[in-house]
PDB file of C-alpha atoms and ligand atoms in Angstrom:
ATOM      1  CA  UNK A 283      89.751  91.468  82.812  1.00 36.00           C
ATOM      2  CA  UNK A 284      89.711  91.479  86.620  1.00 40.00           C
ATOM      3  CA  UNK A 285      86.798  89.078  86.694  1.00 42.00           C
ATOM      4  CA  UNK A 286      88.576  86.412  84.660  1.00 45.00           C
ATOM      5  CA  UNK A 287      89.236  83.341  86.781  1.00 47.00           C
ATOM      6  CA  UNK A 288      87.045  84.549  89.619  1.00 54.00           C
ATOM      7  CA  UNK A 289      88.691  87.952  89.953  1.00 75.00           C
ATOM      8  CA  UNK A 290      90.338  89.602  92.912  1.00 83.00           C
ATOM      9  CA  UNK A 291      87.849  88.301  95.414  1.00 92.00           C
ATOM     10  CA  UNK A 292      88.494  84.616  94.779  1.00 92.00           C
ATOM     11  CA  UNK A 293      92.245  85.172  94.843  1.00 90.00           C
ATOM     12  CA  UNK A 294      91.986  87.131  98.091  1.00 94.00           C
ATOM     13  CA  UNK A 295      89.735  84.533  99.702  1.00 96.00           C
ATOM     14  CA  UNK A 296      92.041  81.716  98.735  1.00 94.00           C
ATOM     15  CA  UNK A 297      95.075  83.617  99.996  1.00 94.00           C
ATOM     16  CA  UNK A 298      93.499  84.372 103.389  1.00 96.00           C
ATOM     17  CA  UNK A 299      92.446  80.766 103.820  1.00 97.00           C
ATOM     18  CA  UNK A 300      95.975  79.489 103.178  1.00 96.00           C
ATOM     19  CA  UNK A 301      99.398  81.175 103.182  1.00 93.00           C
ATOM     20  CA  UNK A 302      97.896  84.587 103.969  1.00 94.00           C
ATOM     21  CA  UNK A 303      96.164  83.132 106.982  1.00 97.00           C
ATOM     22  CA  UNK A 304      99.440  81.763 108.363  1.00 96.00           C
ATOM     23  CA  UNK A 305     101.276  85.011 107.687  1.00 94.00           C
ATOM     24  CA  UNK A 306      98.677  87.377 109.118  1.00 96.00           C
ATOM     25  CA  UNK A 307      97.795  85.217 112.105  1.00 97.00           C
ATOM     26  CA  UNK A 308     101.438  85.604 113.158  1.00 97.00           C
ATOM     27  CA  UNK A 309     101.537  89.337 112.445  1.00 97.00           C
ATOM     28  CA  UNK A 310      98.312  89.943 114.353  1.00 97.00           C
ATOM     29  CA  UNK A 311      99.316  87.620 117.186  1.00 97.00           C
ATOM     30  CA  UNK A 312     101.721  87.971 120.063  1.00 95.00           C
ATOM     31  CA  UNK A 313     104.295  85.270 119.433  1.00 95.00           C
ATOM     32  CA  UNK A 314     107.995  85.929 118.885  1.00 95.00           C
ATOM     33  CA  UNK A 315     108.308  84.059 115.600  1.00 94.00           C
ATOM     34  CA  UNK A 316     108.042  87.173 113.449  1.00 95.00           C
ATOM     35  CA  UNK A 317     110.742  88.932 111.485  1.00 93.00           C
ATOM     36  CA  UNK A 318     111.578  92.626 111.733  1.00 92.00           C
ATOM     37  CA  UNK A 319     109.191  93.651 108.998  1.00 90.00           C
ATOM     38  CA  UNK A 320     106.335  91.623 110.447  1.00 93.00           C
ATOM     39  CA  UNK A 321     106.980  93.048 113.896  1.00 96.00           C
ATOM     40  CA  UNK A 322     106.869  96.561 112.466  1.00 95.00           C
ATOM     41  CA  UNK A 323     103.561  95.845 110.735  1.00 94.00           C
ATOM     42  CA  UNK A 324     102.197  94.353 113.967  1.00 97.00           C
ATOM     43  CA  UNK A 325     103.045  97.580 115.748  1.00 98.00           C
ATOM     44  CA  UNK A 326     101.520  99.808 113.065  1.00 97.00           C
ATOM     45  CA  UNK A 327      98.352  97.763 112.901  1.00 98.00           C
ATOM     46  CA  UNK A 328      97.941  97.743 116.682  1.00 98.00           C
ATOM     47  CA  UNK A 329      98.129 101.550 116.587  1.00 98.00           C
ATOM     48  CA  UNK A 330      95.307 101.585 114.056  1.00 98.00           C
ATOM     49  CA  UNK A 331      93.192  99.389 116.327  1.00 98.00           C
ATOM     50  CA  UNK A 332      93.961 101.621 119.328  1.00 98.00           C
ATOM     51  CA  UNK A 333      93.000 104.700 117.346  1.00 98.00           C
ATOM     52  CA  UNK A 334      89.685 103.181 116.315  1.00 98.00           C
ATOM     53  CA  UNK A 335      88.839 102.269 119.894  1.00 98.00           C
ATOM     54  CA  UNK A 336      89.725 105.800 120.938  1.00 97.00           C
ATOM     55  CA  UNK A 337      87.532 107.365 118.231  1.00 97.00           C
ATOM     56  CA  UNK A 338      84.646 105.156 119.310  1.00 97.00           C
ATOM     57  CA  UNK A 339      84.996 105.521 123.079  1.00 96.00           C
ATOM     58  CA  UNK A 340      85.548 109.308 122.893  1.00 95.00           C
ATOM     59  CA  UNK A 341      81.845 109.593 122.158  1.00 89.00           C
ATOM     60  CA  UNK A 342      80.890 107.765 125.320  1.00 94.00           C
ATOM     61  CA  UNK A 343      80.419 104.204 126.494  1.00 95.00           C
ATOM     62  CA  UNK A 344      80.134 101.461 123.884  1.00 96.00           C
ATOM     63  CA  UNK A 345      77.769  99.464 126.042  1.00 95.00           C
ATOM     64  CA  UNK A 346      74.987  98.185 123.814  1.00 95.00           C
ATOM     65  CA  UNK A 347      76.306  99.982 120.711  1.00 97.00           C
ATOM     66  CA  UNK A 348      76.040  97.771 117.634  1.00 98.00           C
ATOM     67  CA  UNK A 349      79.232  97.519 115.621  1.00 98.00           C
ATOM     68  CA  UNK A 350      79.824  95.555 112.446  1.00 98.00           C
ATOM     69  CA  UNK A 351      83.473  94.679 111.832  1.00 99.00           C
ATOM     70  CA  UNK A 352      83.676  93.873 108.107  1.00 98.00           C
ATOM     71  CA  UNK A 353      86.727  91.785 107.243  1.00 98.00           C
ATOM     72  CA  UNK A 354      87.474  91.090 110.903  1.00 98.00           C
ATOM     73  CA  UNK A 355      90.579  88.936 110.391  1.00 98.00           C
ATOM     74  CA  UNK A 356      91.640  87.285 113.641  1.00 98.00           C
ATOM     75  CA  UNK A 357      89.468  89.583 115.749  1.00 98.00           C
ATOM     76  CA  UNK A 358      92.023  92.246 116.724  1.00 98.00           C
ATOM     77  CA  UNK A 359      89.288  94.875 116.841  1.00 98.00           C
ATOM     78  CA  UNK A 360      86.174  92.800 117.479  1.00 98.00           C
ATOM     79  CA  UNK A 361      87.467  91.356 120.751  1.00 97.00           C
ATOM     80  CA  UNK A 362      88.492  94.642 122.430  1.00 97.00           C
ATOM     81  CA  UNK A 363      85.210  96.191 121.268  1.00 97.00           C
ATOM     82  CA  UNK A 364      83.294  93.382 122.950  1.00 96.00           C
ATOM     83  CA  UNK A 365      85.311  94.040 126.110  1.00 94.00           C
ATOM     84  CA  UNK A 366      84.042  97.633 125.948  1.00 94.00           C
ATOM     85  CA  UNK A 367      80.487  96.338 125.923  1.00 94.00           C
ATOM     86  CA  UNK A 368      79.750  96.751 122.200  1.00 96.00           C
ATOM     87  CA  UNK A 369      77.404  94.291 120.505  1.00 97.00           C
ATOM     88  CA  UNK A 370      79.727  93.148 117.735  1.00 98.00           C
ATOM     89  CA  UNK A 371      78.987  91.390 114.451  1.00 98.00           C
ATOM     90  CA  UNK A 372      82.278  90.276 112.961  1.00 98.00           C
ATOM     91  CA  UNK A 373      82.635  88.686 109.564  1.00 98.00           C
ATOM     92  CA  UNK A 374      85.315  87.793 107.072  1.00 98.00           C
ATOM     93  CA  UNK A 375      85.533  86.213 103.645  1.00 98.00           C
ATOM     94  CA  UNK A 376      88.039  83.702 105.053  1.00 98.00           C
ATOM     95  CA  UNK A 377      86.681  80.795 107.093  1.00 98.00           C
ATOM     96  CA  UNK A 378      90.156  80.262 108.563  1.00 98.00           C
ATOM     97  CA  UNK A 379      90.241  83.838 109.852  1.00 98.00           C
ATOM     98  CA  UNK A 380      86.755  83.600 111.341  1.00 98.00           C
ATOM     99  CA  UNK A 381      87.605  80.327 113.116  1.00 98.00           C
ATOM    100  CA  UNK A 382      90.737  81.904 114.585  1.00 98.00           C
ATOM    101  CA  UNK A 383      88.846  85.024 115.683  1.00 98.00           C
ATOM    102  CA  UNK A 384      86.217  82.889 117.368  1.00 98.00           C
ATOM    103  CA  UNK A 385      88.828  80.803 119.146  1.00 97.00           C
ATOM    104  CA  UNK A 386      90.598  83.902 120.457  1.00 97.00           C
ATOM    105  CA  UNK A 387      87.330  85.495 121.536  1.00 97.00           C
ATOM    106  CA  UNK A 388      86.474  82.414 123.598  1.00 95.00           C
ATOM    107  CA  UNK A 389      89.884  82.568 125.268  1.00 94.00           C
ATOM    108  CA  UNK A 390      89.874  86.297 125.923  1.00 93.00           C
ATOM    109  CA  UNK A 391      86.268  87.160 126.668  1.00 93.00           C
ATOM    110  CA  UNK A 392      85.940  85.620 130.064  1.00 84.00           C
ATOM    111  CA  UNK A 393      83.785  86.613 132.996  1.00 73.00           C
ATOM    112  CA  UNK A 394      85.185  89.772 134.550  1.00 65.00           C
ATOM    113  CA  UNK A 395      85.586  90.682 138.199  1.00 61.00           C
ATOM    114  CA  UNK A 396      82.067  91.956 138.427  1.00 68.00           C
ATOM    115  CA  UNK A 397      80.885  88.537 137.315  1.00 65.00           C
ATOM    116  CA  UNK A 398      79.612  89.896 134.017  1.00 66.00           C
ATOM    117  CA  UNK A 399      80.848  88.305 130.809  1.00 71.00           C
ATOM    118  CA  UNK A 400      81.158  90.570 127.755  1.00 82.00           C
ATOM    119  CA  UNK A 401      78.720  89.817 124.953  1.00 89.00           C
ATOM    120  CA  UNK A 402      80.423  87.336 122.622  1.00 95.00           C
ATOM    121  CA  UNK A 403      80.697  88.793 119.096  1.00 98.00           C
ATOM    122  CA  UNK A 404      78.621  87.104 116.451  1.00 98.00           C
ATOM    123  CA  UNK A 405      81.118  85.646 113.980  1.00 98.00           C
ATOM    124  CA  UNK A 406      80.233  84.810 110.394  1.00 98.00           C
ATOM    125  CA  UNK A 407      81.993  83.760 107.216  1.00 98.00           C
ATOM    126  CA  UNK A 408      80.703  86.358 104.786  1.00 98.00           C
ATOM    127  CA  UNK A 409      82.160  88.705 102.228  1.00 97.00           C
ATOM    128  CA  UNK A 410      81.383  92.298 102.925  1.00 96.00           C
ATOM    129  CA  UNK A 411      79.299  92.677  99.776  1.00 96.00           C
ATOM    130  CA  UNK A 412      76.722  90.263 101.209  1.00 96.00           C
ATOM    131  CA  UNK A 413      76.464  91.905 104.618  1.00 98.00           C
ATOM    132  CA  UNK A 414      73.041  93.288 105.460  1.00 97.00           C
ATOM    133  CA  UNK A 415      71.168  94.778 108.387  1.00 97.00           C
ATOM    134  CA  UNK A 416      71.764  98.062 110.201  1.00 98.00           C
ATOM    135  CA  UNK A 417      74.430  98.911 112.724  1.00 98.00           C
ATOM    136  CA  UNK A 418      75.253 102.026 114.731  1.00 98.00           C
ATOM    137  CA  UNK A 419      78.802 101.785 113.464  1.00 98.00           C
ATOM    138  CA  UNK A 420      80.435 100.010 110.549  1.00 98.00           C
ATOM    139  CA  UNK A 421      84.180  99.422 110.650  1.00 98.00           C
ATOM    140  CA  UNK A 422      86.369  98.058 107.893  1.00 98.00           C
ATOM    141  CA  UNK A 423      90.104  98.051 108.576  1.00 98.00           C
ATOM    142  CA  UNK A 424      92.867  97.258 106.119  1.00 97.00           C
ATOM    143  CA  UNK A 425      90.594  95.444 103.680  1.00 97.00           C
ATOM    144  CA  UNK A 426      90.439  97.922 100.810  1.00 96.00           C
ATOM    145  CA  UNK A 427      94.123  97.294 100.079  1.00 92.00           C
ATOM    146  CA  UNK A 428      93.008  94.092  98.370  1.00 92.00           C
ATOM    147  CA  UNK A 429      90.705  95.846  95.897  1.00 91.00           C
ATOM    148  CA  UNK A 430      91.185  98.445  93.161  1.00 91.00           C
ATOM    149  CA  UNK A 431      89.367 101.754  93.556  1.00 92.00           C
ATOM    150  CA  UNK A 432      86.806 100.652  90.949  1.00 93.00           C
ATOM    151  CA  UNK A 433      85.671  97.943  93.396  1.00 95.00           C
ATOM    152  CA  UNK A 434      86.307 100.008  96.508  1.00 96.00           C
ATOM    153  CA  UNK A 435      83.675 102.591  95.499  1.00 97.00           C
ATOM    154  CA  UNK A 436      80.913 100.003  95.628  1.00 97.00           C
ATOM    155  CA  UNK A 437      82.219  98.523  98.862  1.00 97.00           C
ATOM    156  CA  UNK A 438      82.281 101.939 100.518  1.00 98.00           C
ATOM    157  CA  UNK A 439      78.748 102.731  99.345  1.00 98.00           C
ATOM    158  CA  UNK A 440      77.525  99.385 100.628  1.00 98.00           C
ATOM    159  CA  UNK A 441      79.211  99.753 104.023  1.00 98.00           C
ATOM    160  CA  UNK A 442      77.777 103.268 104.426  1.00 98.00           C
ATOM    161  CA  UNK A 443      74.287 101.995 103.603  1.00 98.00           C
ATOM    162  CA  UNK A 444      74.458  99.618 106.592  1.00 98.00           C
ATOM    163  CA  UNK A 445      75.564 102.271 109.090  1.00 98.00           C
ATOM    164  CA  UNK A 446      73.233 104.528 111.052  1.00 98.00           C
ATOM    165  CA  UNK A 447      75.784 106.816 112.648  1.00 97.00           C
ATOM    166  CA  UNK A 448      79.269 106.295 111.353  1.00 97.00           C
ATOM    167  CA  UNK A 449      81.670 104.393 109.218  1.00 98.00           C
ATOM    168  CA  UNK A 450      85.319 103.919 110.082  1.00 98.00           C
ATOM    169  CA  UNK A 451      87.690 102.883 107.320  1.00 98.00           C
ATOM    170  CA  UNK A 452      91.408 102.399 107.029  1.00 98.00           C
ATOM    171  CA  UNK A 453      93.314 102.048 103.801  1.00 96.00           C
ATOM    172  CA  UNK A 454      96.819 102.469 102.432  1.00 91.00           C
ATOM    173  CA  UNK A 455      96.990 106.021 101.076  1.00 90.00           C
ATOM    174  CA  UNK A 456      98.297 106.599  97.580  1.00 84.00           C
ATOM    175  CA  UNK A 457      99.687 110.055  98.225  1.00 69.00           C
ATOM    176  CA  UNK A 458     102.218 109.194 100.847  1.00 60.00           C
ATOM    177  CA  UNK A 459     105.534 107.550 100.058  1.00 58.00           C
ATOM    178  CA  UNK A 460     105.708 106.160  96.616  1.00 55.00           C
ATOM    179  CA  UNK A 461     108.633 104.014  97.615  1.00 54.00           C
ATOM    180  CA  UNK A 462     106.299 102.212  99.988  1.00 63.00           C
ATOM    181  CA  UNK A 463     104.760 100.783  96.867  1.00 60.00           C
ATOM    182  CA  UNK A 464     107.997  98.974  96.435  1.00 56.00           C
ATOM    183  CA  UNK A 465     108.059  97.785 100.031  1.00 62.00           C
ATOM    184  CA  UNK A 466     104.529  96.534  99.640  1.00 62.00           C
ATOM    185  CA  UNK A 467     105.676  94.796  96.493  1.00 62.00           C
ATOM    186  CA  UNK A 468     108.184  92.942  98.606  1.00 60.00           C
ATOM    187  CA  UNK A 469     105.522  91.980 101.097  1.00 62.00           C
ATOM    188  CA  UNK A 470     103.110  90.813  98.418  1.00 60.00           C
ATOM    189  CA  UNK A 471     105.553  89.228  96.033  1.00 53.00           C
ATOM    190  CA  UNK A 472     103.326  87.724  93.382  1.00 53.00           C
ATOM    191  CA  UNK A 473     100.310  85.630  92.561  1.00 50.00           C
ATOM    192  CA  UNK A 474     101.674  82.465  94.131  1.00 45.00           C
ATOM    193  CA  UNK A 475     102.402  84.031  97.507  1.00 48.00           C
ATOM    194  CA  UNK A 476      99.878  86.770  97.805  1.00 55.00           C
ATOM    195  CA  UNK A 477      97.407  89.119  96.257  1.00 64.00           C
ATOM    196  CA  UNK A 478      98.088  92.443  94.659  1.00 75.00           C
ATOM    197  CA  UNK A 479      98.115  95.480  96.910  1.00 80.00           C
ATOM    198  CA  UNK A 480      96.140  98.537  95.911  1.00 86.00           C
ATOM    199  CA  UNK A 481      96.678 101.968  97.368  1.00 87.00           C
ATOM    200  CA  UNK A 482      93.804 104.456  97.422  1.00 92.00           C
ATOM    201  CA  UNK A 483      93.867 108.194  97.028  1.00 92.00           C
ATOM    202  CA  UNK A 484      92.121 109.842  99.910  1.00 94.00           C
ATOM    203  CA  UNK A 485      90.258 112.077  97.461  1.00 95.00           C
ATOM    204  CA  UNK A 486      88.829 109.005  95.718  1.00 96.00           C
ATOM    205  CA  UNK A 487      87.605 107.520  98.989  1.00 97.00           C
ATOM    206  CA  UNK A 488      86.136 110.879  99.967  1.00 98.00           C
ATOM    207  CA  UNK A 489      84.381 111.184  96.607  1.00 98.00           C
ATOM    208  CA  UNK A 490      82.867 107.716  97.025  1.00 98.00           C
ATOM    209  CA  UNK A 491      81.548 108.735 100.448  1.00 98.00           C
ATOM    210  CA  UNK A 492      80.219 112.091  99.279  1.00 98.00           C
ATOM    211  CA  UNK A 493      78.407 110.433  96.388  1.00 98.00           C
ATOM    212  CA  UNK A 494      76.270 108.475  98.854  1.00 98.00           C
ATOM    213  CA  UNK A 495      75.669 111.447 101.175  1.00 98.00           C
ATOM    214  CA  UNK A 496      78.440 110.925 103.711  1.00 98.00           C
ATOM    215  CA  UNK A 497      81.250 113.211 104.793  1.00 98.00           C
ATOM    216  CA  UNK A 498      84.563 112.687 106.549  1.00 98.00           C
ATOM    217  CA  UNK A 499      84.605 113.948 110.123  1.00 97.00           C
ATOM    218  CA  UNK A 500      87.970 112.735 111.396  1.00 97.00           C
ATOM    219  CA  UNK A 501      91.202 111.772 109.666  1.00 96.00           C
ATOM    220  CA  UNK A 502      94.255 110.117 111.068  1.00 95.00           C
ATOM    221  CA  UNK A 503      97.431 108.710 109.624  1.00 95.00           C
ATOM    222  CA  UNK A 504      99.292 105.786 111.115  1.00 95.00           C
ATOM    223  CA  UNK A 505     102.765 105.035 109.849  1.00 92.00           C
ATOM    224  CA  UNK A 506     105.652 102.912 110.913  1.00 92.00           C
ATOM    225  CA  UNK A 507     108.472 101.812 108.670  1.00 88.00           C
ATOM    226  CA  UNK A 508     106.461  99.202 106.791  1.00 85.00           C
ATOM    227  CA  UNK A 509     102.884  99.940 107.737  1.00 90.00           C
ATOM    228  CA  UNK A 510     100.916 102.942 106.669  1.00 90.00           C
ATOM    229  CA  UNK A 511      97.225 103.584 106.956  1.00 94.00           C
ATOM    230  CA  UNK A 512      94.889 106.487 106.519  1.00 96.00           C
ATOM    231  CA  UNK A 513      92.123 106.196 109.088  1.00 98.00           C
ATOM    232  CA  UNK A 514      88.877 108.047 108.525  1.00 98.00           C
ATOM    233  CA  UNK A 515      85.632 108.406 110.354  1.00 98.00           C
ATOM    234  CA  UNK A 516      82.686 109.289 108.131  1.00 98.00           C
ATOM    235  CA  UNK A 517      79.196 110.374 109.140  1.00 98.00           C
ATOM    236  CA  UNK A 518      75.998 111.165 107.216  1.00 98.00           C
ATOM    237  CA  UNK A 519      76.393 114.636 105.682  1.00 95.00           C
TER     238      UNK A 519
HETATM  239  N1  LIG B 795      90.352  93.971 109.659  1.00 93.01           N
HETATM  240  C1  LIG B 795      91.280  93.032 110.259  1.00 93.01           C
HETATM  241  C2  LIG B 795      92.250  93.769 111.121  1.00 93.01           C
HETATM  242  O1  LIG B 795      92.501  94.952 110.874  1.00 93.01           O
HETATM  243  O2  LIG B 795      92.793  93.162 112.062  1.00 93.01           O
HETATM  244  C3  LIG B 795      91.992  92.164 109.206  1.00 93.01           C
HETATM  245  C4  LIG B 795      92.790  92.900 108.134  1.00 93.01           C
HETATM  246  S1  LIG B 795      93.534  91.779 106.942  1.00 93.01           S
HETATM  247  C5  LIG B 795      94.847  92.710 106.232  1.00 93.01           C
HETATM  248  C6  LIG B 795      92.355  91.783 105.639  1.00 93.01           C
HETATM  249  C7  LIG B 795      91.166  90.876 105.912  1.00 93.01           C
HETATM  250  O3  LIG B 795      90.133  91.183 104.982  1.00 93.01           O
HETATM  251  C8  LIG B 795      91.455  89.402 105.770  1.00 93.01           C
HETATM  252  O4  LIG B 795      91.065  88.722 106.942  1.00 93.01           O
HETATM  253  C9  LIG B 795      90.618  88.994 104.568  1.00 93.01           C
HETATM  254  O5  LIG B 795      90.182  87.650 104.618  1.00 93.01           O
HETATM  255  C10 LIG B 795      89.488  89.994 104.612  1.00 93.01           C
HETATM  256  N2  LIG B 795      88.804  90.248 103.337  1.00 93.01           N
HETATM  257  C11 LIG B 795      89.353  90.492 102.135  1.00 93.01           C
HETATM  258  N3  LIG B 795      88.406  90.716 101.215  1.00 93.01           N
HETATM  259  C12 LIG B 795      87.210  90.620 101.850  1.00 93.01           C
HETATM  260  C13 LIG B 795      85.845  90.755 101.438  1.00 93.01           C
HETATM  261  N4  LIG B 795      85.522  91.021 100.181  1.00 93.01           N
HETATM  262  N5  LIG B 795      84.893  90.588 102.359  1.00 93.01           N
HETATM  263  C14 LIG B 795      85.203  90.306 103.647  1.00 93.01           C
HETATM  264  N6  LIG B 795      86.468  90.159 104.098  1.00 93.01           N
HETATM  265  C15 LIG B 795      87.461  90.325 103.210  1.00 93.01           C
END
């Protein structure tokens, strides 16, 4: 039944090219025109990004490390990674998101004091199912929330198949506060305004990884009042 009328993916794509783009560009931005809930989500999400950069830089310099940011949004992760010297491929199903990410990258990735400009990420409009190639690290943050676990399994397997060393994922965990379901319901109020939100049980994500020969090495949990994400780093078992 999910595939009728194009399925989740078409709905998600349409949302993130229109009202979802406007909403999330604000949340992921720095302007003051956000409400309390949006500000709280901005804070939670920025913690997720910080955590990912910490996980990645803890292992040493990112100079020359290839990173694929699947579902890059407005470039919140791709841009700081490029600043760290990573060779970033950033893609998103939404052309509006990719255009915004590219614009921000051009503004922010300027020649540094040493006269060396960071490598500009390669931006592409692409859904993550059609990504190919091989990368040291695959990252996919806050994308799985738009897909049921039945779809997420395949996405996880595909992302892992493109990664040499590690895969970093964040998703809204099912176990945590069930009342957050309700809050999410308020944030995603129906087919006209948004897409459905799907929470994922950590055990299901872990099973999907194990099935393709990967294991979880690090787990983190980021929560604010309205934002909650399980962050995991997986490596080949
Ligand atoms: N990862 C970014 C971040 O954390 O800043 C953006 C997160 S935003 C909540 C979800 C993003 O996933 C949107 O930009 C959306 O267009 C993208 N997206 C949703 N489904 C996708 C798919 N199948 N392939 C690629 N991108 C997708």
